[in-house]
mmCIF file of C-alpha atoms in Angstrom:
data_model
loop_
_atom_site.group_PDB
_atom_site.id
_atom_site.type_symbol
_atom_site.label_atom_id
_atom_site.label_comp_id
_atom_site.label_asym_id
_atom_site.label_seq_id
_atom_site.Cartn_x
_atom_site.Cartn_y
_atom_site.Cartn_z
ATOM 1 C CA VAL A 42 -25.116 134.677 69.099
ATOM 2 C CA ILE A 43 -28.634 135.322 67.781
ATOM 3 C CA SER A 44 -28.447 138.970 68.904
ATOM 4 C CA ARG A 45 -25.215 139.533 66.966
ATOM 5 C CA ARG A 46 -26.136 137.481 63.929
ATOM 6 C CA PHE A 47 -29.544 139.086 63.342
ATOM 7 C CA ASN A 48 -29.045 142.509 64.997
ATOM 8 C CA LEU A 49 -31.667 141.815 67.658
ATOM 9 C CA PRO A 50 -31.918 143.614 70.988
ATOM 10 C CA VAL A 51 -31.731 141.603 74.207
ATOM 11 C CA PHE A 52 -34.300 142.552 76.857
ATOM 12 C CA VAL A 53 -32.895 141.876 80.315
ATOM 13 C CA THR A 54 -32.981 143.120 83.898
ATOM 14 C CA LYS A 55 -29.819 144.801 85.156
ATOM 15 C CA PRO A 56 -29.114 142.093 87.805
ATOM 16 C CA THR A 57 -29.471 139.339 85.192
ATOM 17 C CA LEU A 58 -27.160 141.151 82.777
ATOM 18 C CA LYS A 59 -24.589 141.713 85.508
ATOM 19 C CA ALA A 60 -24.627 138.016 86.454
ATOM 20 C CA ALA A 61 -24.459 136.768 82.849
ATOM 21 C CA ARG A 62 -22.341 139.425 81.113
ATOM 22 C CA ASP A 63 -19.141 137.346 81.049
ATOM 23 C CA ARG A 64 -20.916 134.431 79.336
ATOM 24 C CA MET A 65 -22.878 136.450 76.784
ATOM 25 C CA GLY A 66 -20.154 138.234 74.880
ATOM 26 C CA ARG A 67 -20.953 141.241 72.737
ATOM 27 C CA LEU A 68 -24.642 142.000 72.235
ATOM 28 C CA PHE A 69 -26.162 143.987 69.388
ATOM 29 C CA GLU A 70 -28.265 146.098 71.756
ATOM 30 C CA VAL A 71 -29.359 145.822 75.388
ATOM 31 C CA LYS A 72 -32.749 147.037 76.582
ATOM 32 C CA HIS A 73 -33.380 146.951 80.304
ATOM 33 C CA PHE A 74 -36.685 146.264 81.979
ATOM 34 C CA GLN A 75 -37.671 146.047 85.632
ATOM 35 C CA CYS A 76 -39.521 143.177 87.203
ATOM 36 C CA GLY A 77 -43.070 144.299 87.982
ATOM 37 C CA SER A 78 -43.096 147.111 85.412
ATOM 38 C CA THR A 79 -44.925 146.652 82.128
ATOM 39 C CA PHE A 80 -43.036 147.536 78.958
ATOM 40 C CA ARG A 81 -44.042 147.606 75.301
ATOM 41 C CA LEU A 82 -42.555 145.747 72.389
ATOM 42 C CA GLY A 83 -44.417 146.812 69.274
ATOM 43 C CA VAL A 84 -48.106 146.090 69.943
ATOM 44 C CA LEU A 85 -47.311 143.777 72.876
ATOM 45 C CA ASN A 86 -47.626 144.804 76.510
ATOM 46 C CA ILE A 87 -45.173 142.678 78.473
ATOM 47 C CA ARG A 88 -45.473 142.324 82.234
ATOM 48 C CA PRO A 89 -42.534 140.595 83.959
ATOM 49 C CA PHE A 90 -43.310 139.126 87.374
ATOM 50 C CA PRO A 91 -40.949 137.618 89.966
ATOM 51 C CA VAL A 92 -40.442 133.876 90.209
ATOM 52 C CA SER A 93 -38.598 131.844 92.811
ATOM 53 C CA HIS A 94 -35.491 130.361 91.207
ATOM 54 C CA ASP A 95 -31.787 130.332 92.018
ATOM 55 C CA ALA A 96 -30.812 132.862 89.379
ATOM 56 C CA ALA A 97 -30.168 136.597 89.293
ATOM 57 C CA ASP A 98 -33.555 138.368 89.188
ATOM 58 C CA PRO A 99 -35.571 135.583 87.480
ATOM 59 C CA VAL A 100 -38.932 136.497 85.979
ATOM 60 C CA GLY A 101 -41.963 135.037 84.260
ATOM 61 C CA PHE A 102 -43.942 136.983 81.694
ATOM 62 C CA CYS A 103 -47.508 137.830 80.802
ATOM 63 C CA ILE A 104 -47.913 139.203 77.305
ATOM 64 C CA GLN A 105 -51.067 141.009 76.213
ATOM 65 C CA ALA A 106 -52.322 142.326 72.896
ATOM 66 C CA ASP A 107 -55.749 142.748 71.328
ATOM 67 C CA GLY A 108 -57.516 141.566 74.473
ATOM 68 C CA MET A 109 -55.587 138.280 74.619
ATOM 69 C CA LYS A 110 -53.126 137.246 77.294
ATOM 70 C CA ILE A 111 -50.470 134.558 77.354
ATOM 71 C CA GLY A 112 -48.268 133.556 80.275
ATOM 72 C CA ILE A 113 -44.778 132.103 80.368
ATOM 73 C CA ALA A 114 -43.926 130.396 83.649
ATOM 74 C CA THR A 115 -40.774 128.296 83.847
ATOM 75 C CA ASP A 116 -38.024 128.021 86.458
ATOM 76 C CA LEU A 117 -40.586 128.645 89.157
ATOM 77 C CA GLY A 118 -39.315 126.770 92.190
ATOM 78 C CA VAL A 119 -42.668 127.381 93.844
ATOM 79 C CA ALA A 120 -46.011 128.650 92.556
ATOM 80 C CA THR A 121 -46.618 131.677 94.763
ATOM 81 C CA ARG A 122 -49.916 133.546 95.045
ATOM 82 C CA LEU A 123 -48.329 136.349 93.023
ATOM 83 C CA VAL A 124 -47.425 133.949 90.196
ATOM 84 C CA CYS A 125 -50.987 132.587 90.184
ATOM 85 C CA HIS A 126 -52.390 136.125 90.212
ATOM 86 C CA HIS A 127 -50.447 137.001 87.066
ATOM 87 C CA LEU A 128 -51.339 133.781 85.239
ATOM 88 C CA ARG A 129 -55.104 133.983 85.756
ATOM 89 C CA GLY A 130 -57.048 134.887 82.643
ATOM 90 C CA CYS A 131 -54.464 133.607 80.153
ATOM 91 C CA ARG A 132 -55.630 132.147 76.850
ATOM 92 C CA LEU A 133 -52.344 130.301 76.465
ATOM 93 C CA LEU A 134 -49.944 129.247 79.187
ATOM 94 C CA VAL A 135 -46.383 127.966 78.797
ATOM 95 C CA LEU A 136 -45.909 126.022 82.019
ATOM 96 C CA GLU A 137 -42.916 124.194 83.445
ATOM 97 C CA ALA A 138 -43.337 120.525 84.367
ATOM 98 C CA ASN A 139 -39.706 119.772 85.034
ATOM 99 C CA HIS A 140 -39.600 116.436 86.807
ATOM 100 C CA ASP A 141 -41.390 113.348 87.970
ATOM 101 C CA LEU A 142 -40.737 113.012 91.711
ATOM 102 C CA LYS A 143 -39.999 109.278 91.609
ATOM 103 C CA MET A 144 -37.731 109.553 88.571
ATOM 104 C CA LEU A 145 -35.805 112.409 90.206
ATOM 105 C CA GLU A 146 -35.463 110.498 93.473
ATOM 106 C CA GLU A 147 -34.249 107.317 91.773
ATOM 107 C CA GLY A 148 -32.300 109.042 88.995
ATOM 108 C CA PRO A 149 -28.571 109.574 88.418
ATOM 109 C CA TYR A 150 -28.206 113.103 89.789
ATOM 110 C CA PRO A 151 -26.144 113.642 92.959
ATOM 111 C CA TRP A 152 -28.150 114.285 96.120
ATOM 112 C CA PRO A 153 -27.327 118.053 96.349
ATOM 113 C CA LEU A 154 -28.609 118.594 92.795
ATOM 114 C CA LYS A 155 -31.779 116.623 93.558
ATOM 115 C CA GLN A 156 -32.349 118.851 96.596
ATOM 116 C CA ARG A 157 -31.784 121.980 94.502
ATOM 117 C CA ILE A 158 -34.261 120.859 91.837
ATOM 118 C CA ARG A 159 -36.956 119.993 94.428
ATOM 119 C CA GLY A 160 -36.320 123.108 96.516
ATOM 120 C CA ARG A 161 -38.276 126.352 96.642
ATOM 121 C CA ARG A 162 -35.754 127.941 94.262
ATOM 122 C CA GLY A 163 -35.573 125.000 91.860
ATOM 123 C CA HIS A 164 -38.214 123.594 89.523
ATOM 124 C CA LEU A 165 -41.814 122.403 89.616
ATOM 125 C CA SER A 166 -42.648 118.714 89.561
ATOM 126 C CA ASN A 167 -45.474 117.413 87.395
ATOM 127 C CA GLU A 168 -47.746 117.458 90.452
ATOM 128 C CA ASP A 169 -46.718 120.997 91.419
ATOM 129 C CA SER A 170 -47.486 122.143 87.878
ATOM 130 C CA ARG A 171 -50.878 120.420 87.963
ATOM 131 C CA ASP A 172 -51.672 122.165 91.258
ATOM 132 C CA LEU A 173 -50.678 125.555 89.816
ATOM 133 C CA LEU A 174 -52.782 124.868 86.742
ATOM 134 C CA GLU A 175 -55.798 124.040 88.904
ATOM 135 C CA ARG A 176 -55.391 127.393 90.654
ATOM 136 C CA VAL A 177 -55.259 129.437 87.436
ATOM 137 C CA THR A 178 -57.509 127.531 85.008
ATOM 138 C CA SER A 179 -60.475 129.567 83.835
ATOM 139 C CA PRO A 180 -62.839 129.422 80.870
ATOM 140 C CA GLU A 181 -60.404 131.704 78.968
ATOM 141 C CA LEU A 182 -57.599 129.129 79.043
ATOM 142 C CA GLN A 183 -57.499 127.359 75.674
ATOM 143 C CA HIS A 184 -53.977 125.937 75.448
ATOM 144 C CA VAL A 185 -51.236 124.797 77.830
ATOM 145 C CA VAL A 186 -47.735 124.237 76.484
ATOM 146 C CA VAL A 187 -45.958 121.848 78.837
ATOM 147 C CA ALA A 188 -42.337 123.012 78.903
ATOM 148 C CA HIS A 189 -38.928 122.616 80.525
ATOM 149 C CA LEU A 190 -39.158 118.828 80.936
ATOM 150 C CA SER A 191 -36.007 117.226 82.254
ATOM 151 C CA GLU A 192 -34.536 114.700 79.831
ATOM 152 C CA LYS A 193 -33.378 112.486 82.715
ATOM 153 C CA ASN A 194 -36.113 113.029 85.299
ATOM 154 C CA ASN A 195 -39.349 113.129 83.323
ATOM 155 C CA HIS A 196 -41.131 111.645 80.338
ATOM 156 C CA PRO A 197 -43.601 113.557 78.172
ATOM 157 C CA GLU A 198 -46.255 110.890 78.737
ATOM 158 C CA ARG A 199 -45.901 111.160 82.526
ATOM 159 C CA ALA A 200 -46.125 114.948 82.478
ATOM 160 C CA LEU A 201 -49.160 114.962 80.203
ATOM 161 C CA SER A 202 -50.926 112.243 82.190
ATOM 162 C CA VAL A 203 -50.584 114.282 85.390
ATOM 163 C CA LEU A 204 -51.278 117.716 83.900
ATOM 164 C CA GLY A 205 -54.013 116.622 81.542
ATOM 165 C CA ARG A 206 -56.560 116.263 84.328
ATOM 166 C CA PRO A 207 -57.191 119.711 85.838
ATOM 167 C CA ALA A 208 -59.940 119.567 88.439
ATOM 168 C CA SER A 209 -61.078 123.134 87.804
ATOM 169 C CA THR A 210 -63.476 124.326 85.141
ATOM 170 C CA GLY A 211 -62.329 124.401 81.567
ATOM 171 C CA LYS A 212 -60.563 121.846 79.420
ATOM 172 C CA PRO A 213 -57.537 123.389 77.720
ATOM 173 C CA ARG A 214 -55.686 121.537 74.962
ATOM 174 C CA PHE A 215 -52.209 120.368 75.942
ATOM 175 C CA HIS A 216 -49.093 120.660 73.808
ATOM 176 C CA LEU A 217 -45.564 119.551 74.505
ATOM 177 C CA ALA A 218 -42.529 121.803 74.069
ATOM 178 C CA ARG A 219 -39.746 119.544 72.852
ATOM 179 C CA GLN A 220 -36.043 120.310 73.069
ATOM 180 C CA ASP A 221 -35.191 118.816 69.692
ATOM 181 C CA ARG A 222 -37.838 120.266 67.377
ATOM 182 C CA PRO A 223 -40.430 123.030 67.107
ATOM 183 C CA GLY A 224 -44.017 122.419 68.134
ATOM 184 C CA ASP A 225 -47.163 122.814 66.091
ATOM 185 C CA MET A 226 -48.659 126.231 65.367
ATOM 186 C CA ILE A 227 -51.185 127.212 68.031
ATOM 187 C CA VAL A 228 -54.089 129.436 67.036
ATOM 188 C CA LEU A 229 -56.101 131.163 69.758
ATOM 189 C CA ASP A 230 -59.848 131.570 69.381
ATOM 190 C CA ASP A 231 -61.325 135.066 69.703
#
Protein backbone atom coordinates (compact mmCIF):
# COMPACT_ATOMS: atom_id res chain seq x y z
CA VAL A 1 0.00 0.00 0.00
CA ILE A 2 2.80 2.43 0.89
CA SER A 3 4.64 1.58 -2.35
CA ARG A 4 1.57 2.40 -4.46
CA ARG A 5 0.44 5.41 -2.47
CA PHE A 6 3.82 7.19 -2.43
CA ASN A 7 5.47 5.72 -5.56
CA LEU A 8 8.20 4.01 -3.55
CA PRO A 9 10.29 1.09 -4.76
CA VAL A 10 10.27 -2.16 -2.79
CA PHE A 11 13.69 -3.75 -2.26
CA VAL A 12 13.32 -7.52 -2.00
CA THR A 13 15.11 -10.78 -2.77
CA LYS A 14 13.63 -12.87 -5.57
CA PRO A 15 12.68 -15.80 -3.25
CA THR A 16 10.90 -13.42 -0.86
CA LEU A 17 9.01 -11.76 -3.71
CA LYS A 18 8.00 -15.12 -5.13
CA ALA A 19 6.68 -16.28 -1.74
CA ALA A 20 4.82 -13.03 -1.01
CA ARG A 21 3.68 -11.88 -4.46
CA ASP A 22 0.06 -13.01 -4.05
CA ARG A 23 -0.32 -11.03 -0.80
CA MET A 24 1.40 -7.84 -1.94
CA GLY A 25 -0.68 -6.80 -4.90
CA ARG A 26 0.64 -4.29 -7.40
CA LEU A 27 3.90 -2.57 -6.47
CA PHE A 28 5.14 0.76 -7.80
CA GLU A 29 8.60 -0.64 -8.54
CA VAL A 30 10.56 -3.73 -7.51
CA LYS A 31 14.32 -3.67 -6.97
CA HIS A 32 16.00 -6.98 -6.30
CA PHE A 33 18.99 -7.54 -4.07
CA GLN A 34 20.89 -10.68 -3.13
CA CYS A 35 21.65 -11.77 0.38
CA GLY A 36 25.36 -11.27 1.03
CA SER A 37 25.82 -8.63 -1.68
CA THR A 38 26.08 -4.98 -0.73
CA PHE A 39 23.88 -2.53 -2.62
CA ARG A 40 23.58 1.24 -2.54
CA LEU A 41 20.56 3.37 -1.79
CA GLY A 42 21.59 6.99 -2.17
CA VAL A 43 24.56 7.50 0.18
CA LEU A 44 23.80 4.31 2.13
CA ASN A 45 25.70 1.06 1.66
CA ILE A 46 23.33 -1.74 2.62
CA ARG A 47 24.63 -5.22 3.38
CA PRO A 48 21.96 -7.93 3.75
CA PHE A 49 23.05 -11.01 5.70
CA PRO A 50 21.24 -14.33 6.20
CA VAL A 51 19.21 -15.00 9.33
CA SER A 52 17.60 -18.20 10.53
CA HIS A 53 13.83 -17.80 10.33
CA ASP A 54 10.99 -19.77 8.77
CA ALA A 55 10.46 -17.41 5.86
CA ALA A 56 11.57 -17.26 2.24
CA ASP A 57 15.16 -15.94 2.16
CA PRO A 58 15.04 -13.88 5.40
CA VAL A 59 17.77 -11.30 5.96
CA GLY A 60 19.09 -8.81 8.48
CA PHE A 61 20.79 -5.60 7.41
CA CYS A 62 23.85 -3.54 8.18
CA ILE A 63 23.68 -0.01 6.84
CA GLN A 64 26.77 2.17 6.55
CA ALA A 65 27.34 5.81 5.66
CA ASP A 66 29.88 8.43 6.68
CA GLY A 67 31.83 5.95 8.79
CA MET A 68 28.80 4.94 10.87
CA LYS A 69 27.14 1.54 10.91
CA ILE A 70 23.74 0.43 12.12
CA GLY A 71 22.40 -3.11 12.28
CA ILE A 72 18.87 -4.44 12.02
CA ALA A 73 18.45 -7.94 13.44
CA THR A 74 14.94 -9.30 13.91
CA ASP A 75 13.37 -12.68 13.15
CA LEU A 76 16.65 -14.35 13.96
CA GLY A 77 15.73 -17.76 15.32
CA VAL A 78 19.33 -18.18 16.41
CA ALA A 79 22.27 -15.79 16.67
CA THR A 80 24.84 -17.45 14.43
CA ARG A 81 28.52 -16.51 14.26
CA LEU A 82 27.81 -14.91 10.88
CA VAL A 83 25.07 -12.72 12.38
CA CYS A 84 27.42 -11.65 15.18
CA HIS A 85 30.19 -10.96 12.66
CA HIS A 86 27.95 -8.56 10.75
CA LEU A 87 26.66 -6.78 13.87
CA ARG A 88 30.05 -6.04 15.41
CA GLY A 89 31.08 -2.40 15.21
CA CYS A 90 27.55 -0.99 14.99
CA ARG A 91 26.80 2.40 16.54
CA LEU A 92 23.11 1.56 16.68
CA LEU A 93 21.51 -1.86 16.77
CA VAL A 94 17.84 -2.75 16.29
CA LEU A 95 17.61 -6.08 18.08
CA GLU A 96 14.76 -8.53 18.49
CA ALA A 97 13.76 -9.54 22.02
CA ASN A 98 10.61 -11.40 21.13
CA HIS A 99 9.60 -13.35 24.20
CA ASP A 100 10.08 -14.10 27.85
CA LEU A 101 10.59 -17.86 28.17
CA LYS A 102 8.26 -18.28 31.16
CA MET A 103 5.52 -16.13 29.64
CA LEU A 104 5.72 -18.09 26.38
CA GLU A 105 5.63 -21.42 28.20
CA GLU A 106 2.64 -20.45 30.35
CA GLY A 107 0.90 -18.33 27.71
CA PRO A 108 -2.16 -18.96 25.52
CA TYR A 109 -0.44 -20.11 22.33
CA PRO A 110 -0.90 -23.73 21.19
CA TRP A 111 2.08 -26.01 21.78
CA PRO A 112 3.16 -26.21 18.08
CA LEU A 113 3.33 -22.40 17.87
CA LYS A 114 5.33 -22.24 21.11
CA GLN A 115 7.78 -24.76 19.63
CA ARG A 116 8.04 -22.73 16.41
CA ILE A 117 8.75 -19.50 18.30
CA ARG A 118 11.44 -21.13 20.49
CA GLY A 119 12.98 -23.08 17.60
CA ARG A 120 16.11 -22.32 15.60
CA ARG A 121 13.95 -20.78 12.86
CA GLY A 122 11.71 -18.79 15.20
CA HIS A 123 12.52 -15.83 17.43
CA LEU A 124 15.02 -14.84 20.11
CA SER A 125 14.05 -14.79 23.76
CA ASN A 126 15.12 -11.93 26.00
CA GLU A 127 18.02 -14.07 27.23
CA ASP A 128 19.06 -15.06 23.70
CA SER A 129 19.08 -11.38 22.73
CA ARG A 130 21.16 -10.49 25.79
CA ASP A 131 23.66 -13.21 24.86
CA LEU A 132 23.89 -11.92 21.28
CA LEU A 133 24.35 -8.39 22.57
CA GLU A 134 27.19 -9.52 24.84
CA ARG A 135 28.91 -11.05 21.82
CA VAL A 136 28.69 -7.91 19.67
CA THR A 137 28.92 -5.03 22.17
CA SER A 138 31.93 -2.81 21.58
CA PRO A 139 32.89 0.74 22.52
CA GLU A 140 31.27 1.92 19.24
CA LEU A 141 27.80 0.74 20.29
CA GLN A 142 25.84 3.76 21.54
CA HIS A 143 22.19 2.72 21.21
CA VAL A 144 20.16 -0.50 21.20
CA VAL A 145 16.55 -0.40 20.02
CA VAL A 146 14.76 -3.37 21.55
CA ALA A 147 12.28 -4.52 18.90
CA HIS A 148 9.79 -7.19 17.87
CA LEU A 149 8.41 -7.78 21.38
CA SER A 150 5.49 -10.17 21.51
CA GLU A 151 2.35 -8.55 22.90
CA LYS A 152 1.32 -11.80 24.60
CA ASN A 153 4.68 -13.31 25.55
CA ASN A 154 6.78 -10.39 26.74
CA HIS A 155 6.64 -7.11 28.61
CA PRO A 156 8.86 -4.13 27.83
CA GLU A 157 10.06 -3.99 31.44
CA ARG A 158 11.11 -7.66 31.36
CA ALA A 159 12.98 -7.27 28.08
CA LEU A 160 14.78 -4.13 29.23
CA SER A 161 15.67 -5.64 32.61
CA VAL A 162 17.33 -8.61 30.91
CA LEU A 163 18.97 -6.73 28.03
CA GLY A 164 20.00 -3.70 30.03
CA ARG A 165 22.86 -5.53 31.73
CA PRO A 166 25.42 -6.49 29.06
CA ALA A 167 28.49 -8.07 30.64
CA SER A 168 30.83 -6.83 27.91
CA THR A 169 32.51 -3.46 27.70
CA GLY A 170 30.43 -0.45 26.82
CA LYS A 171 27.12 0.81 28.13
CA PRO A 172 24.75 1.55 25.26
CA ARG A 173 21.48 3.41 25.85
CA PHE A 174 18.38 1.27 25.42
CA HIS A 175 15.22 2.30 23.59
CA LEU A 176 12.01 0.41 23.06
CA ALA A 177 10.34 0.01 19.66
CA ARG A 178 6.62 0.08 20.33
CA GLN A 179 3.95 -1.26 18.01
CA ASP A 180 1.48 1.53 18.68
CA ARG A 181 3.59 4.68 18.38
CA PRO A 182 6.90 5.98 17.05
CA GLY A 183 9.95 6.13 19.28
CA ASP A 184 12.09 9.11 20.16
CA MET A 185 14.64 10.53 17.73
CA ILE A 186 18.04 8.91 18.21
CA VAL A 187 21.14 10.95 17.44
CA LEU A 188 24.47 9.17 17.03
CA ASP A 189 27.66 10.77 18.31
CA ASP A 190 30.56 11.20 15.88
